[in-house]
Structures are given as C-alpha cells and as structure tokens.
GROMACS .gro file of C-alpha atoms in nm:
model
  193
    1MET     CA    1   5.746   0.683   0.979
    2GLY     CA    2   5.761   0.395   1.225
    3ASP     CA    3   5.536   0.090   1.241
    4ASP     CA    4   5.345   0.245   1.531
    5GLU     CA    5   5.237   0.550   1.334
    6TYR     CA    6   4.927   0.577   1.120
    7PRO     CA    7   4.977   0.754   0.787
    8VAL     CA    8   4.681   0.994   0.811
    9PRO     CA    9   4.746   1.334   0.969
   10GLY     CA   10   4.540   1.384   1.282
   11VAL     CA   11   4.474   1.014   1.345
   12ASP     CA   12   4.642   0.908   1.666
   13GLN     CA   13   4.604   0.533   1.622
   14THR     CA   14   4.884   0.286   1.583
   15ARG     CA   15   4.894   0.069   1.274
   16ALA     CA   16   4.849  -0.239   1.495
   17GLU     CA   17   4.539  -0.084   1.656
   18VAL     CA   18   4.381  -0.009   1.318
   19GLU     CA   19   4.466  -0.353   1.176
   20ALA     CA   20   4.323  -0.536   1.480
   21HIS     CA   21   3.998  -0.344   1.446
   22GLU     CA   22   3.989  -0.369   1.066
   23ASP     CA   23   4.065  -0.742   1.054
   24GLY     CA   24   3.838  -0.819   1.348
   25PRO     CA   25   3.500  -0.673   1.439
   26ALA     CA   26   3.498  -0.399   1.173
   27ASP     CA   27   3.553  -0.650   0.892
   28TYR     CA   28   3.280  -0.881   1.022
   29GLY     CA   29   3.043  -0.589   1.075
   30MET     CA   30   3.098  -0.464   0.721
   31ALA     CA   31   3.047  -0.815   0.582
   32TRP     CA   32   2.718  -0.840   0.772
   33VAL     CA   33   2.592  -0.508   0.633
   34GLU     CA   34   2.698  -0.614   0.283
   35CYS     CA   35   2.483  -0.927   0.323
   36ILE     CA   36   2.184  -0.710   0.419
   37LEU     CA   37   2.235  -0.485   0.118
   38THR     CA   38   2.266  -0.784  -0.118
   39ASP     CA   39   1.964  -0.974   0.024
   40ASP     CA   40   2.175  -1.260   0.168
   41PHE     CA   41   1.953  -1.307   0.472
   42LEU     CA   42   2.074  -1.658   0.553
   43THR     CA   43   2.421  -1.520   0.620
   44VAL     CA   44   2.274  -1.217   0.801
   45TRP     CA   45   2.084  -1.452   1.036
   46ALA     CA   46   2.388  -1.679   1.088
   47MET     CA   47   2.611  -1.383   1.181
   48LEU     CA   48   2.383  -1.273   1.465
   49ASP     CA   49   2.463  -1.338   1.829
   50ASP     CA   50   2.209  -1.580   1.980
   51GLN     CA   51   2.059  -1.319   2.215
   52PHE     CA   52   2.003  -1.067   1.932
   53ARG     CA   53   1.854  -1.335   1.705
   54LEU     CA   54   1.617  -1.441   1.986
   55ALA     CA   55   1.511  -1.081   2.055
   56LEU     CA   56   1.440  -1.023   1.684
   57ALA     CA   57   1.231  -1.340   1.660
   58GLN     CA   58   1.043  -1.250   1.979
   59HIS     CA   59   0.983  -0.899   1.850
   60TRP     CA   60   0.829  -1.035   1.529
   61ILE     CA   61   0.617  -1.290   1.718
   62TYR     CA   62   0.498  -1.028   1.967
   63ALA     CA   63   0.416  -0.776   1.691
   64ASN     CA   64   0.207  -1.044   1.521
   65ARG     CA   65   0.064  -1.199   1.840
   66ASN     CA   66  -0.295  -1.186   1.710
   67ASP     CA   67  -0.213  -1.356   1.379
   68ARG     CA   68  -0.388  -1.695   1.359
   69ASP     CA   69  -0.084  -1.864   1.206
   70ILE     CA   70   0.128  -1.752   1.500
   71THR     CA   71  -0.121  -1.818   1.780
   72ARG     CA   72  -0.123  -2.188   1.683
   73PHE     CA   73   0.223  -2.214   1.844
   74ALA     CA   74   0.339  -2.165   2.202
   75ARG     CA   75   0.538  -1.843   2.170
   76ASP     CA   76   0.849  -1.959   2.360
   77ARG     CA   77   0.868  -2.274   2.150
   78LEU     CA   78   0.811  -2.075   1.830
   79ALA     CA   79   1.089  -1.828   1.920
   80HIS     CA   80   1.322  -2.120   1.989
   81ASP     CA   81   1.229  -2.293   1.664
   82LEU     CA   82   1.281  -1.977   1.457
   83THR     CA   83   1.627  -1.915   1.602
   84ASN     CA   84   1.778  -2.262   1.580
   85PRO     CA   85   1.985  -2.386   1.283
   86GLN     CA   86   1.689  -2.579   1.139
   87CYS     CA   87   1.464  -2.271   1.126
   88LEU     CA   88   1.458  -2.271   0.745
   89GLN     CA   89   1.223  -2.567   0.757
   90HIS     CA   90   0.970  -2.392   0.979
   91GLU     CA   91   0.653  -2.286   0.797
   92LEU     CA   92   0.676  -1.931   0.941
   93TRP     CA   93   1.040  -1.881   0.845
   94PRO     CA   94   0.961  -1.702   0.515
   95ARG     CA   95   0.748  -1.445   0.697
   96LEU     CA   96   1.008  -1.383   0.970
   97HIS     CA   97   1.278  -1.364   0.704
   98ALA     CA   98   1.090  -1.105   0.500
   99ALA     CA   99   0.997  -0.890   0.801
  100VAL     CA  100   1.342  -0.877   0.960
  101LEU     CA  101   1.526  -0.824   0.630
  102THR     CA  102   1.286  -0.543   0.536
  103GLU     CA  103   1.346  -0.372   0.871
  104LEU     CA  104   1.725  -0.401   0.845
  105GLN     CA  105   1.722  -0.275   0.487
  106ARG     CA  106   1.504   0.019   0.591
  107ASP     CA  107   1.775   0.119   0.842
  108LEU     CA  108   2.029   0.115   0.559
  109ALA     CA  109   1.814   0.271   0.285
  110GLY     CA  110   2.032   0.450   0.031
  111TRP     CA  111   2.357   0.285   0.141
  112ASP     CA  112   2.593   0.161  -0.130
  113VAL     CA  113   2.778  -0.164  -0.064
  114ASP     CA  114   3.075  -0.034  -0.267
  115GLN     CA  115   3.108   0.275  -0.044
  116LEU     CA  116   3.092   0.094   0.291
  117GLY     CA  117   3.364   0.169   0.545
  118PHE     CA  118   3.419   0.185   0.917
  119MET     CA  119   3.439   0.519   1.091
  120SER     CA  120   3.576   0.433   1.429
  121ARG     CA  121   3.882   0.334   1.617
  122PRO     CA  122   3.851   0.023   1.834
  123ARG     CA  123   3.584   0.083   2.098
  124PRO     CA  124   3.585  -0.205   2.345
  125VAL     CA  125   3.286  -0.176   2.579
  126SER     CA  126   3.333  -0.486   2.794
  127PRO     CA  127   3.528  -0.812   2.766
  128GLY     CA  128   3.439  -0.971   2.433
  129TYR     CA  129   3.233  -0.675   2.308
  130GLU     CA  130   3.331  -0.393   2.076
  131VAL     CA  131   3.137  -0.118   1.901
  132VAL     CA  132   3.198  -0.065   1.530
  133VAL     CA  133   3.059   0.245   1.360
  134LEU     CA  134   3.003   0.204   0.987
  135GLY     CA  135   2.956   0.478   0.733
  136GLN     CA  136   2.957   0.556   0.364
  137GLY     CA  137   3.280   0.660   0.195
  138ILE     CA  138   3.591   0.456   0.139
  139GLU     CA  139   3.847   0.733   0.173
  140VAL     CA  140   4.055   0.744   0.490
  141ARG     CA  141   4.010   1.077   0.663
  142VAL     CA  142   3.954   1.248   0.993
  143ILE     CA  143   3.588   1.336   1.041
  144ASP     CA  144   3.516   1.690   1.151
  145HIS     CA  145   3.250   1.665   1.422
  146ALA     CA  146   3.076   1.974   1.275
  147GLU     CA  147   3.031   1.788   0.946
  148PRO     CA  148   2.705   1.593   0.896
  149VAL     CA  149   2.765   1.218   0.884
  150VAL     CA  150   2.544   0.914   0.835
  151ALA     CA  151   2.656   0.642   1.073
  152TYR     CA  152   2.543   0.293   1.169
  153PRO     CA  153   2.675   0.146   1.496
  154LEU     CA  154   2.706  -0.227   1.554
  155LEU     CA  155   2.774  -0.395   1.886
  156MET     CA  156   2.998  -0.689   1.801
  157ARG     CA  157   3.061  -0.989   2.027
  158LEU     CA  158   3.359  -1.224   2.009
  159THR     CA  159   3.238  -1.585   2.043
  160GLU     CA  160   3.364  -1.934   1.968
  161ARG     CA  161   3.215  -1.882   1.619
  162GLY     CA  162   3.411  -1.558   1.570
  163TRP     CA  163   3.276  -1.202   1.573
  164LEU     CA  164   2.896  -1.185   1.566
  165VAL     CA  165   2.652  -0.893   1.558
  166ALA     CA  166   2.512  -0.853   1.910
  167ARG     CA  167   2.304  -0.546   1.818
  168ALA     CA  168   2.254  -0.331   1.510
  169GLY     CA  169   2.182   0.040   1.525
  170ALA     CA  170   2.294   0.089   1.884
  171ASP     CA  171   2.570   0.000   2.127
  172THR     CA  172   2.357  -0.184   2.384
  173MET     CA  173   2.242  -0.544   2.411
  174PRO     CA  174   1.879  -0.629   2.340
  175VAL     CA  175   1.686  -0.788   2.625
  176PRO     CA  176   1.483  -1.091   2.515
  177GLY     CA  177   1.132  -1.116   2.658
  178TRP     CA  178   0.766  -1.059   2.583
  179PRO     CA  179   0.809  -0.801   2.446
  180PRO     CA  180   1.185  -0.783   2.405
  181ALA     CA  181   1.355  -0.453   2.480
  182PHE     CA  182   1.597  -0.269   2.253
  183PRO     CA  183   1.757   0.003   2.472
  184PRO     CA  184   1.871   0.303   2.265
  185GLY     CA  185   2.225   0.318   2.404
  186GLN     CA  186   2.475   0.596   2.350
  187ALA     CA  187   2.561   0.563   1.980
  188LEU     CA  188   2.329   0.738   1.738
  189ILE     CA  189   2.189   0.544   1.444
  190ARG     CA  190   2.206   0.844   1.213
  191ILE     CA  191   2.376   1.175   1.259
  192GLN     CA  192   2.239   1.424   1.010
  193THR     CA  193   2.190   1.799   0.992
   0.00000   0.00000   0.00000
C-alpha cells in the first residue's frame, strides 16, 4: 500500500487528505464538542468565530428582551460587551453562559466524549471554511447510507487564531441582527430512523 492509499476498504481518500482534515478542522471541532460535554464553557466561547458568538449573544438578548435586567442596557452595546474578551466581568455573563451552554448540551444529549469521532472527509465550502460532521463511535468504517446515524455538523472557519466554530448544527453562517437568523443549511443535525 502506498502513502496515497487509505487503509480502509471502500474509503477513497488519500492519507494526506485524511490527516489534513483530522489535524485541522476536525480536531478543533471535536475539541470544541468535548468542552461542551465537560462543561468547559470558557473554552467553548473562546473557540467560536466572532460572528457566531455575536449571533448567540443577540439571540439570548432578543429572547429575553422584556427582562428588566436586560432592558437596562442598550442591546447593541450589551451584545458587544457579552462577546468581547472581558465579558466574564459583565453582570449578565452568568445568565448568558448558562443559557447557551444548556442549549448546546441539549443538542448533544446522550453523547459520550470518549466515543466522539468525525464522520466526514474534508468538505471545503468556500475559502477558509470547511464542514466537519461529528458522530459517535471511534471505529474507522464506511457508513452505509441506509444505516441510521446520529450526526452533528460544524461549520469551521480558519482565522488568524486557528480553526474556530462558525456554526454548530448546520453548515451555514448565522446572520447577526435583531433577531439574528440561523439558516438551516444542507447538513442535517440528526439523522435517525
């Protein structure tokens, strides 16, 4: 077997292709999900692309727009304050932290950090962006499309800070705003029968 061949029958990827994906966006995506599953929200928040972090903060602010603690702040300023590196000192940070972490953990309910793996070959979608599809099961195998699978797509973005999560649960960018939009995209969050 040559260096260009992958040692799993039916997988037509080169070793270099798998390693680039595995050591790049797939590795960072798996690390991010591990942080969610182990309650390490500070790392989860730091590994988000700025646009996704802003959309999540705006979503929380908008969902709680009638809350007296939130209406004391101008919403654009509050969104900015909750997404900057000093956000831990903001009085509303604990509430945002709890709400976003709960939502992300709900998406991954029942997942086991020790069984986390990536299910996809490299899927570049535009310059600097790649989709990673995560799943449960550490064995290397070819997935039969008739077989039920639980999958979790991540849109990853290559930045000066390295690979960051640009969107979780879909392969499209969120659109910040009031309210922010989270287009469903093409990748399914869960494939079950």
